[in-house]
C-alpha positions as semicolon CSV with decimal commas, in nm:
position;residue;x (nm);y (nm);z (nm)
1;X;-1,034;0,409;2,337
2;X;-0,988;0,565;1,979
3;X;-0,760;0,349;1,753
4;X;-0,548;0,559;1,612
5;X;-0,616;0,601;1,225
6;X;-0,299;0,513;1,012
7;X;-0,153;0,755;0,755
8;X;-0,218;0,667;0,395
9;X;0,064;0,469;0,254
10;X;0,145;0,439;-0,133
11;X;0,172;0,143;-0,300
12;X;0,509;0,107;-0,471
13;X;0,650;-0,027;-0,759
14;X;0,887;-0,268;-0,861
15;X;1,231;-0,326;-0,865
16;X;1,389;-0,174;-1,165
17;X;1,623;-0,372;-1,423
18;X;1,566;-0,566;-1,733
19;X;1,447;-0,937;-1,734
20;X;1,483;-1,233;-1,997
21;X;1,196;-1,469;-2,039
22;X;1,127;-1,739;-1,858
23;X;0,962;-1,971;-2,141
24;X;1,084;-2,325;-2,217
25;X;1,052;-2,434;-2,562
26;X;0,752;-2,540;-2,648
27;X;0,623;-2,276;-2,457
28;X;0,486;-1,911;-2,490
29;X;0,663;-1,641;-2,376
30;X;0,432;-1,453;-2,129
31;X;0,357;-1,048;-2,179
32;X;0,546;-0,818;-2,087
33;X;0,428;-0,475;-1,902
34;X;0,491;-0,118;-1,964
35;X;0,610;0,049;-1,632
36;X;0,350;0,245;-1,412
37;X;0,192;0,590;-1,515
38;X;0,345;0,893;-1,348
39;X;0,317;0,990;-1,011
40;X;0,211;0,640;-0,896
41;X;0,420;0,587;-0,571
42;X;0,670;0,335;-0,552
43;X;0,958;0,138;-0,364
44;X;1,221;-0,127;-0,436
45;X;1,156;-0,490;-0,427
46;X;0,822;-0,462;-0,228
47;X;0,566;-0,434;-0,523
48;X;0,194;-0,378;-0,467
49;X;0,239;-0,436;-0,053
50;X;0,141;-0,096;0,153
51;X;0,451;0,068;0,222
52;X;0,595;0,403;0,419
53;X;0,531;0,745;0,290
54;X;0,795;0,842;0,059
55;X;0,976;1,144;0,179
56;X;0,850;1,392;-0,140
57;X;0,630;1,392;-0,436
58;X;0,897;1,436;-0,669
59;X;1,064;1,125;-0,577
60;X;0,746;0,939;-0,608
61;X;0,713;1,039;-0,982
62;X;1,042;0,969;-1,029
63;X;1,068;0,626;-0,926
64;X;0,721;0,520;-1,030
65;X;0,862;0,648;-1,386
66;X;1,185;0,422;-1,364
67;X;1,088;0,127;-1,259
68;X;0,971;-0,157;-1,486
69;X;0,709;-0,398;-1,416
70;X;0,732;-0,799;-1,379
71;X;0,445;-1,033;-1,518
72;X;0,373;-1,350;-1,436
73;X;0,171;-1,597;-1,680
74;X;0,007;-1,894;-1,529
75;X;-0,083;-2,161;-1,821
76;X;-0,053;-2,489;-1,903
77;X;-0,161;-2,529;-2,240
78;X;0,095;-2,888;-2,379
79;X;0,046;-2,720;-2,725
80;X;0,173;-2,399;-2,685
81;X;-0,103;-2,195;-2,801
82;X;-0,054;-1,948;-2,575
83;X;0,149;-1,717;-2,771
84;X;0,242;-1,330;-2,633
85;X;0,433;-1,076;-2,810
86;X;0,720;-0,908;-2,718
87;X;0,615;-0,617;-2,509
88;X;0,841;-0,305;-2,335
89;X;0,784;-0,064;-2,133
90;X;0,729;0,342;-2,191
91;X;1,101;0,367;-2,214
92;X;1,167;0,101;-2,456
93;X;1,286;-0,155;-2,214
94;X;1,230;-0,502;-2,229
95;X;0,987;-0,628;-1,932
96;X;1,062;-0,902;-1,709
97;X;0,828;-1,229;-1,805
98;X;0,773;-1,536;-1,584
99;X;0,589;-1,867;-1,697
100;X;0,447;-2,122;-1,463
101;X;0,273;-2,434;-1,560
102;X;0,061;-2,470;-1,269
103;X;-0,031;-2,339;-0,967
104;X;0,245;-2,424;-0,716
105;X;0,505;-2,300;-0,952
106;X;0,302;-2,032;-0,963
107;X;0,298;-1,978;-0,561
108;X;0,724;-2,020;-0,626
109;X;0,765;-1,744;-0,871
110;X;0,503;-1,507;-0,693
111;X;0,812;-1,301;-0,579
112;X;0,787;-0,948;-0,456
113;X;0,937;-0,812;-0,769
114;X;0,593;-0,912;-0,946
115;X;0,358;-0,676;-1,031
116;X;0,037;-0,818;-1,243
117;X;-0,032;-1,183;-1,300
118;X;-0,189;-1,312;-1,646
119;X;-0,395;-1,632;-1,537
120;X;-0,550;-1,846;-1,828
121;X;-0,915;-1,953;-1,668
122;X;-0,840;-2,326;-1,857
123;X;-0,599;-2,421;-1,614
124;X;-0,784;-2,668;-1,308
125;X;-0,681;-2,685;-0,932
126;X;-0,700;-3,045;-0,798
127;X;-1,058;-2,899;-0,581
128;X;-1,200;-2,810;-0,923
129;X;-1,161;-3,148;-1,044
130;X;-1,257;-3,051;-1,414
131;X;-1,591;-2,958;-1,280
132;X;-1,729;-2,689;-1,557
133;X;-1,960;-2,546;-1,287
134;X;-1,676;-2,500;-1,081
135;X;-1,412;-2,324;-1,337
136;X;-1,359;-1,970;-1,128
137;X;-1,178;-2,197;-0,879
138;X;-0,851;-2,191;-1,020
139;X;-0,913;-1,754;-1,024
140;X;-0,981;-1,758;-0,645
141;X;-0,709;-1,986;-0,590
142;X;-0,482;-1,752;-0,786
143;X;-0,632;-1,426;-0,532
144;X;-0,548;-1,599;-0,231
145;X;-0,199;-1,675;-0,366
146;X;-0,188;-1,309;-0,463
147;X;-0,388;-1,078;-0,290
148;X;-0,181;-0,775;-0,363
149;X;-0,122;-0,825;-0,725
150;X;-0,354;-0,699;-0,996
151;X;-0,507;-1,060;-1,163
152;X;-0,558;-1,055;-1,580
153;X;-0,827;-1,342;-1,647
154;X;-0,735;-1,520;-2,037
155;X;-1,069;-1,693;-2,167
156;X;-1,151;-1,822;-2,477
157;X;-1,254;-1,596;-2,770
158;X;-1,555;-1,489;-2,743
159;X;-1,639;-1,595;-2,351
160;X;-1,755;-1,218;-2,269
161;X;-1,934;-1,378;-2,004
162;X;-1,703;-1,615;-1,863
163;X;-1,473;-1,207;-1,865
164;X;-1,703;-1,013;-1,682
165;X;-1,776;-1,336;-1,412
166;X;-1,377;-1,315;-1,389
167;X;-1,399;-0,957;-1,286
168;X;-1,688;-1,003;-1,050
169;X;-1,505;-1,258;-0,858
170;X;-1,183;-1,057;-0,839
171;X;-0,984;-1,032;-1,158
172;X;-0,920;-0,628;-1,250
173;X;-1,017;-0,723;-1,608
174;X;-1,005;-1,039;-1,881
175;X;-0,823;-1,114;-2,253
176;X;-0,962;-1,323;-2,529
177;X;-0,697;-1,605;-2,594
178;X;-0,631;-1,507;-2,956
179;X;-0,634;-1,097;-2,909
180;X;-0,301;-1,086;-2,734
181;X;-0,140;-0,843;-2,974
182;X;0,140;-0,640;-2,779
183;X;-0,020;-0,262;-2,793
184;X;-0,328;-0,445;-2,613
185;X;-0,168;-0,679;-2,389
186;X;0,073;-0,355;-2,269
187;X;-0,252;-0,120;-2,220
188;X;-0,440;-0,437;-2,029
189;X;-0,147;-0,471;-1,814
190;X;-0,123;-0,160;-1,722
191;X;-0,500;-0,036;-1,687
192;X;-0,517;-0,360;-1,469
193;X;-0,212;-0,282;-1,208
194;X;-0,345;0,131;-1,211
195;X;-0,668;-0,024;-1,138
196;X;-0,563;-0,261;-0,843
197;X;-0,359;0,032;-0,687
198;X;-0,644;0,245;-0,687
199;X;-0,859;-0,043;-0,540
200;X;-0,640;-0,026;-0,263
201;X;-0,603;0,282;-0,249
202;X;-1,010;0,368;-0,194
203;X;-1,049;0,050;-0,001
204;X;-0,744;0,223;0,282
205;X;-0,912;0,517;0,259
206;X;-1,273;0,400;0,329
207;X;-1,120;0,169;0,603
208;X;-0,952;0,493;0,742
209;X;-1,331;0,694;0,743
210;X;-1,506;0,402;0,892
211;X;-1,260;0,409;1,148
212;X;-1,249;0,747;1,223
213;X;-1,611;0,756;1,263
214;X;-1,623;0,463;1,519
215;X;-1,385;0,661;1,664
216;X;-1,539;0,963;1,658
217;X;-1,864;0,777;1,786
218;X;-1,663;0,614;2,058
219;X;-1,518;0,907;2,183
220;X;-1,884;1,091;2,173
221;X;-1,963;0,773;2,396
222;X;-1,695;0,867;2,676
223;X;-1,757;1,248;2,725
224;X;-1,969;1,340;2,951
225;X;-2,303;1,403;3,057
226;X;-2,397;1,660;3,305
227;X;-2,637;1,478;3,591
228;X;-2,813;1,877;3,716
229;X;-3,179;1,758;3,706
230;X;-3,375;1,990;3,958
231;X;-3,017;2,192;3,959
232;X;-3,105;2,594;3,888
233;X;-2,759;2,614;3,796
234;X;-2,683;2,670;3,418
235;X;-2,367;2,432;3,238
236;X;-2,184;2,542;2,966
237;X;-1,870;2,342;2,862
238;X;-1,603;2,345;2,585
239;X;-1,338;2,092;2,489
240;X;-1,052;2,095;2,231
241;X;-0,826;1,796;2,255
242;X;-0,427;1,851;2,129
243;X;-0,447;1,560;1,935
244;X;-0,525;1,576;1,538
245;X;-0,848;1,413;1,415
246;X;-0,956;1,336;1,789
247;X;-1,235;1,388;2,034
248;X;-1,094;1,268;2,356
249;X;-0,816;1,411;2,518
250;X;-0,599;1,340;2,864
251;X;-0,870;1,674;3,007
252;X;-1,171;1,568;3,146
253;X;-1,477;1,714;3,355
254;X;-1,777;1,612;3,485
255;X;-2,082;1,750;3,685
256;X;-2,341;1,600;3,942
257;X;-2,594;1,669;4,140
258;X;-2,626;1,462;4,461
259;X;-2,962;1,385;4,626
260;X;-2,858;1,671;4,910
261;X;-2,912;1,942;4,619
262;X;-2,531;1,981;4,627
263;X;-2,379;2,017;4,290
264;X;-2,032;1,895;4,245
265;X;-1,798;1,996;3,981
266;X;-1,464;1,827;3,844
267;X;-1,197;1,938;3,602
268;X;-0,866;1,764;3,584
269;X;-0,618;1,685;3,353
270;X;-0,375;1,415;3,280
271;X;-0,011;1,452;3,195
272;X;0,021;1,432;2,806
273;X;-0,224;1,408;2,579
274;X;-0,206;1,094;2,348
275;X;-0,487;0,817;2,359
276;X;-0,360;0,645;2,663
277;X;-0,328;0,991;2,881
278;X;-0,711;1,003;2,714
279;X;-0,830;0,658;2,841
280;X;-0,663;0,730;3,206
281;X;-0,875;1,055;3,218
282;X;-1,212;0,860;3,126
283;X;-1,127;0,669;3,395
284;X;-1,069;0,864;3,682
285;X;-1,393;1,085;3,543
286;X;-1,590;0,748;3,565
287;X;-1,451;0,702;3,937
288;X;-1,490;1,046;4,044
289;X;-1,841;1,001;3,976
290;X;-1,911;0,681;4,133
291;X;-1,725;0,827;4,426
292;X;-1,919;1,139;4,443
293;X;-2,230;0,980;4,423
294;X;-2,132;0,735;4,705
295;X;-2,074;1,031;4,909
296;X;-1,727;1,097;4,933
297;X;-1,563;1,454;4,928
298;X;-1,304;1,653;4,925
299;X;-0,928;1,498;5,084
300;X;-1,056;1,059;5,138
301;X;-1,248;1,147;4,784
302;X;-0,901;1,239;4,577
303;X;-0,688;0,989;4,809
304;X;-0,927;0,730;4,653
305;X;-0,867;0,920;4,297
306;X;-0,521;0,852;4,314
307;X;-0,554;0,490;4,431
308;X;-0,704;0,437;4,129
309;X;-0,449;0,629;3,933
310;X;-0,170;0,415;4,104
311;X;-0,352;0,126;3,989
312;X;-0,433;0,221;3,606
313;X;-0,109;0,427;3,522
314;X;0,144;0,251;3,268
315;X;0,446;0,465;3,446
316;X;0,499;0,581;3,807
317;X;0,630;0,906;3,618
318;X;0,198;0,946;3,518
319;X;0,031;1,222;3,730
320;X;-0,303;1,420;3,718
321;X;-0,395;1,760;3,848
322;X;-0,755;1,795;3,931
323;X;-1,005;2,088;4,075
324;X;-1,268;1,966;4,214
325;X;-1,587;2,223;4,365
326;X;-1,869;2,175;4,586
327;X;-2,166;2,357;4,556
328;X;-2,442;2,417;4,852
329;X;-2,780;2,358;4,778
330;X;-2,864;2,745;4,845
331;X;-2,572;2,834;4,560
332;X;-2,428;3,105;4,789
333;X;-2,111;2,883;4,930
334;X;-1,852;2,608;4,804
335;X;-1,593;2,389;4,913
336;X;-1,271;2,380;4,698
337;X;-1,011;2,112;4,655
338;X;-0,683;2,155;4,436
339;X;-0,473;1,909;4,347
340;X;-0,184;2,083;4,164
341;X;-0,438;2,227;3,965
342;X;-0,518;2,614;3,834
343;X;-0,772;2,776;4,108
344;X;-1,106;2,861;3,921
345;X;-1,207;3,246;3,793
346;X;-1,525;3,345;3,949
347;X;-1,688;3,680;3,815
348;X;-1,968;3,833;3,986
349;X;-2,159;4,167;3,924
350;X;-2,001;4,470;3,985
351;X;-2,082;4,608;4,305
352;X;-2,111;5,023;4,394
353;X;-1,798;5,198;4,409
354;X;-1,789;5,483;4,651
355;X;-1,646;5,793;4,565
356;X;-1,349;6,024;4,682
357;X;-1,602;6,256;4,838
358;X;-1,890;6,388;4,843
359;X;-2,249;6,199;4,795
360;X;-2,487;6,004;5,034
361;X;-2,381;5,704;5,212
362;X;-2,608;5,406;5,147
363;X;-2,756;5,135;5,368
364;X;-2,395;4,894;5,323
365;X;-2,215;5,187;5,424
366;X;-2,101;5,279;5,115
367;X;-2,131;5,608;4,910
368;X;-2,288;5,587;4,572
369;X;-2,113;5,756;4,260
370;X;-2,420;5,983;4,193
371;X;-2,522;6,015;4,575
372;X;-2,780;5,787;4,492
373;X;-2,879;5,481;4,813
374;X;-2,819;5,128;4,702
375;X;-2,852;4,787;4,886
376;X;-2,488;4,693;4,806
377;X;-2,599;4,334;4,701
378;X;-2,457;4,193;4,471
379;X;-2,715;4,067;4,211
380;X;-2,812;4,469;4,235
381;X;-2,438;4,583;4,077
382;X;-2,346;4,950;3,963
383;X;-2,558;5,027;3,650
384;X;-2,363;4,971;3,344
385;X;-2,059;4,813;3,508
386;X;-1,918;4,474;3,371
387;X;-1,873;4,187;3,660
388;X;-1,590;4,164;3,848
389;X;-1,385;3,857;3,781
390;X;-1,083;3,719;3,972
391;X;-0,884;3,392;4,088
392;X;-1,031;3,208;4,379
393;X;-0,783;3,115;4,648
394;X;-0,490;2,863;4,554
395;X;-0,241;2,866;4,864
396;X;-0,426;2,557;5,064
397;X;-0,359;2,371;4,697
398;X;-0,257;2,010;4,735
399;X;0,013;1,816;4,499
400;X;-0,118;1,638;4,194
401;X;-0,234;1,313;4,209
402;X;0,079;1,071;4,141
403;X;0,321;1,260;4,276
404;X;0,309;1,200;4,660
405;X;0,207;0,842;4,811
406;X;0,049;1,054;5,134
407;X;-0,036;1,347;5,026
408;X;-0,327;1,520;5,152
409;X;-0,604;1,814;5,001
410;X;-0,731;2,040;5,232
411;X;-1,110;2,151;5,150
412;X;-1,155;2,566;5,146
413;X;-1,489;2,686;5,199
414;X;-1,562;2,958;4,941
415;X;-1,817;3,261;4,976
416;X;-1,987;3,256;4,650
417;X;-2,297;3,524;4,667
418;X;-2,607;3,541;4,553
419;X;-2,549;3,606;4,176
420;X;-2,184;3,432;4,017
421;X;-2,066;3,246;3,712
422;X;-1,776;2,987;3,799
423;X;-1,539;2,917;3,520
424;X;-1,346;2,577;3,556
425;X;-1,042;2,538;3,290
426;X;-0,716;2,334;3,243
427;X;-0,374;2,446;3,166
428;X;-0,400;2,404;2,778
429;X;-0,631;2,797;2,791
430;X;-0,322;2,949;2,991
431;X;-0,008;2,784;2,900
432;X;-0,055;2,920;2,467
433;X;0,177;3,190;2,374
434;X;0,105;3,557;2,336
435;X;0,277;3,631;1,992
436;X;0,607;3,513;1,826
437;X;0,846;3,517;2,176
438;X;0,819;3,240;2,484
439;X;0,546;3,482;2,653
440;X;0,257;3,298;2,739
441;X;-0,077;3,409;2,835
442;X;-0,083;3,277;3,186
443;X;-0,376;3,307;3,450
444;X;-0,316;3,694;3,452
445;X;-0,367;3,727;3,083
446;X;-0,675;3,478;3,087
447;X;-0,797;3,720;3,424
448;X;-0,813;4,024;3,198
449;X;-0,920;3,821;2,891
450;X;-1,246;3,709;3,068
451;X;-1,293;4,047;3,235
452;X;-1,259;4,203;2,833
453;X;-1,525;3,940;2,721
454;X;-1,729;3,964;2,995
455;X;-1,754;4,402;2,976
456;X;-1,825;4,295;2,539
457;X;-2,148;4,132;2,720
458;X;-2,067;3,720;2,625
459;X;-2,175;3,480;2,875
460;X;-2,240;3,091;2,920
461;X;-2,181;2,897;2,556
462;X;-2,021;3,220;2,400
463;X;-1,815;3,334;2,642
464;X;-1,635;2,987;2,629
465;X;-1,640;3,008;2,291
466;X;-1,432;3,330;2,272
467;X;-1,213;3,277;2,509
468;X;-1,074;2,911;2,321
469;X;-1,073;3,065;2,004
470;X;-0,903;3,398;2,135
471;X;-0,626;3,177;2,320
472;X;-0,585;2,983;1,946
473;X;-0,585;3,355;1,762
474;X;-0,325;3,456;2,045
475;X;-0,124;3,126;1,989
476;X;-0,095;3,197;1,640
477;X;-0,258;2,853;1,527
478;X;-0,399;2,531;1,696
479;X;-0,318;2,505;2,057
480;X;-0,073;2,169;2,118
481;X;-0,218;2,054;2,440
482;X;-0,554;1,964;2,534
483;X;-0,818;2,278;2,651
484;X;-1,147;2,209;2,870
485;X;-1,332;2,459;3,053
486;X;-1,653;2,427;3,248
487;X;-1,903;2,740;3,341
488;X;-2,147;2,699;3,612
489;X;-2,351;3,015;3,610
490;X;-2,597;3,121;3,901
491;X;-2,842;3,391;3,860
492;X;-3,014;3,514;4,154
C-alpha cells in the first residue's frame, strides 16, 4: 500500500545564548560562527536534526535571526599553531567555541547545541595508522560522528587538492591552515551550515518525489483492469480518491467477463478513506474476482466477501457497502445485489409518448405525438428526446458487509432492454453539498444531474467526467471522500 509521504520539516537552529571558549593554554581558540541567514527555520537545543513544522513563517525568521551558532574545532596540533580569531555573530555576539584534541572528545562535545564542526585533516584515527594514502579517514570518521552537522575540512596551505577531495568525500567546503582571518572563517562557517541545510533540504525533498512516485506506481499497480474480451459492452470508469497526493482510495470496482458471456460488475466502498480503508478495498476487489471467476454469485458470493472482511479488518467497527450486477450474455437482463449500497442509475432512450388526444395508435398500442406509427422499442426512441434515466430498485437491499454476522442479499432480476447505459457510483458523487448550507446533492440531485448531461448529448468517458467535476463545482472545492463510478453502456 502507498507509504504515506512525510511533510517537509525545517531544520532548526541552535540554542541561543553566549558561550566562552573552550581552549586550554597552549591551545587555539576555535572560530566562532555568525548566526544563520534569515528565514532559515529553527528550534531550541535540537540543531541541524529534522524537526516539526513551525507554526508560522514569521516565527521561523525570527528565531533563525536570534539564535547563535556553536562550533566545534577538532585538532591536535602540541604546538598550538592552530590559531582562530575572535569571531561574532550578525548581532555582535560572541559565538560559542569548543576544542577537542581528538576524536572521542570530539564524539563528547558533539552536543545538540552544535551547529558546524572545523576538522583539521592532520589529525589520525587509530584505523588510519599514519597511512598518507589513507588521510580522509579521520573526515569520514568525523561524518559518521556527525551526520547532521555541516563538516569544515583545515589543510595545509596550499593543499587545493587535498580541499576539493575533502568536499568530495563529504565536507561542505575546506580552509588553508594559515588563512583563518575572522571575516573568512565567519563567511566559511556560515556558507558551510546554509549549505548543509540545503543539502538536506533537496535530499528530503527528492526522497519525498521518489516516494511519491513508487507510490503513485504502486497504486497504478492495484487499480483495476477490466477482463470484457469478446464483451460488446463498452467500460468507462472514473476515480477520485479523498485523500491528498493519492491514487488509491477505500472505493473500488472491478469488471469481468465469465466464460458463460455473463459480465459481472462490482462497486463498493469501504468505510473511511485513509491507506488502510484503501488496502482493505484492494482486497476484497482481488477476492471478488477470484470468487466471480470461480463461479459464485449473488447472496454465498458476498457471505464469502464478508468472511474475508471479518478476517482482514483492523476493527469490528470496519464495514463495506458493495453493488454488485450481473449481466446476461444477450445484455437485455441482470441480477442485482445490494449490500447497503446506492442502487445503480440506468438511462435508456426515450420511448414515444402518446398524446392527450387525437393521432393514430401504433403497433405497441400507443399514440404517436405527430400521429405518426412507431414500433415502441426502445433502441427506436422519440426523435430528438434525451434518454430516460432513473434509480433501479433498492427495497430487496441487504446490510453492508460487517455489520450483521448472518445477514443475507437477496438477488433481483432486472429488465434491462435492448439499448441502456448502466452507471455504477459510490456515495462520495451524492453525499457533496449543493452550495454554502448542509444541503447535499443526494441521489435525486445526481437523477436530474445525469438526465441534464445526458439531454447536453455526453456519454461514456465524458459523461463521467462531468458529472465528478460538476459534483466538485457544486461542492464548492475538492470533494472529502472518495468518488468511483463505473458506466457499462449497451448499444443495440
Amino acid at each position: 500500500m502507498p507509504v504515506p509521504v512525510p511533510r517537509q520539516r525545517a531544520i532548526p537552529a541552535v540554542e541561543g545564548g553566549q558561550a566562552q571558549a573552550a581552549s586550554s593554554p597552549g591551545a587555539p581558540a576555535g572560530p566562532a560562527q555568525a548566526a544563520p541567514v534569515s528565514g532559515v527555520p529553527g528550534q531550541r537545543g535540537v540543531p541541524g536534526a529534522l524537526s516539526g513544522p513551525e507554526p508560522s513563517a514569521t516565527r521561523r525568521a525570527t528565531d533563525a535571526d536570534t539564535a547563535p551558532l556553536t562550533l566545534l574545532v577538532i585538532e591536535d596540533d602540541p604546538a598550538g599553531a592552530l590559531t582562530v580569531p575572535e569571531l561574532r555573530d550578525a548581532t555582535g555576539r560572541q559565538i560559542r567555541v569548543r576544542t577537542a584534541r581528538n576524536l572521542t572528545e570530539a564524539e563528547r562535545l558533539l552536543t545538540d547545541d552544535v551547529q558546524c564542526v572545523l576538522l583539521d585533516l592532520a589529525l589520525r584515527t587509530p584505523e588510519a595508522d599514519g597511512d598518507p594514502a589513507d588521510e580522509l579517514a579521520v573526515l569520514g570518521h568525523v561524518l559518521r560522528l556527525a551526520p547532521r552537522h555541516a563538516v569544515l575540512a583545515l589543510v595545509p596551505a596550499e593543499d587545493t587538492e587535498g580541499g576539493m577531495a575533502a568536499v568530495r568525500a563529504g565536507a561542505q567546503d575546506y580552509l588553508f591552515r594559515d588563512e583563518l582571518d575572522s571575516r573568512l572563517l565567519s563567511r566559511a562557517v556560515r556558507y558551510a551550515v546554509e549549505r548543509k541545510r540545503s543539502d538536506r533540504a533537496e535530499r528530503r525533498l527528492t526522497e519525498s518525489r521518489l516516494r511519491a512516485q513508487e507510490n503513485a506506481r504502486l497504486e497504478r499497480g492495484l487499480l483495476p483492469t477490466p477482463l470484457l474480451e469478446g464483451s460488446s459492452l463498452r467500460f468507462a470508469a472514473r476515480y477520485r480518491p479523498g485523500r491528498s497526493r493519492a491514487l488509491l482510495g477505500g472505493d473500488f470496482y472491478d469488471t469481468v467477463r465469465t466464460p458463460d458471456g455473463t459480465v459481472h460488475a462490482m462497486i463498493g466502498d469501504v468505510c473511511g478513506h485513509g491507506p488502510d480503508e484503501a488496502a482493505l478495498g484492494v482486497e476484497l476487489r482481488i477476492a471478488w474476482r477470484a470468487l466471480t471467476l470461480a463461479g459464485l454469485c449473488g447472496d454465498r458470493l458476498l457471505s464469502t466477501l464478508q468472511q474475508v472482511l471479518e478476517h482482514e479488518r483492523d476493527s469490528d467497527e470496519i464495514f463495506a457497502t458493495l453493488c454488485t450486477v450481473d449481466i446476461a450474455p444477450d445484455g437485455r437482463r441482470a441480477g442485482l445485489c445490494l449490500a447497503g449500497h446506492p442502487a445503480p442509475l440506468i438511462s435508456r432512450p426515450a420511448r414515444p409518448r402518446a398524446l392527450v388526444g387525437g393521432g393514430r395508435r401504433n403497433r405497441a398500442g400507443r399514440t404517436d405525438r405527430n400521429g405518426t406509427a412507431g414500433n415502441g422499442a426502445a433502441g427506436n426512441g422519440a426523435a430528438g428526446a434525451p434518454p430516460v434515466a432513473e434509480l433501479l430498485p433498492y427495497e430487496n437491499g441487504g446490510p453492508a458487509l460487517g455489520l450483521l454476522p448472518n445477514a443475507r442479499w437477496p438477488r433481483q432480476q432486472v429488465e434491462l432492454g435492448g439499448e441502456w447505459s448502466l452507471m455504477l457510483y459510490t456515495d462520495g458523487l451524492i453525499e457533496g453539498r449543493t452550495g454554502e448550507g448542509r444541503e447535499r446533492l443526494g441521489q435525486d440531485g445526481m437523477v436530474d444531474m445525469v438526465r441534464r448531461q445526458l439531454a447536453q448529448g455526453l456519454r461514456g468517458e465524458e459523461l463521467l467526467r462531468a458529472a465528478v467535476n460538476e459534483v466538485r463545482d457544486l461542492n464548492g472545492g475538492e470533494l472529502t471522500d472518495d468518488v468511483a463510478v463505473l458506466l457499462l453502456d449497451r448499444v443495440a
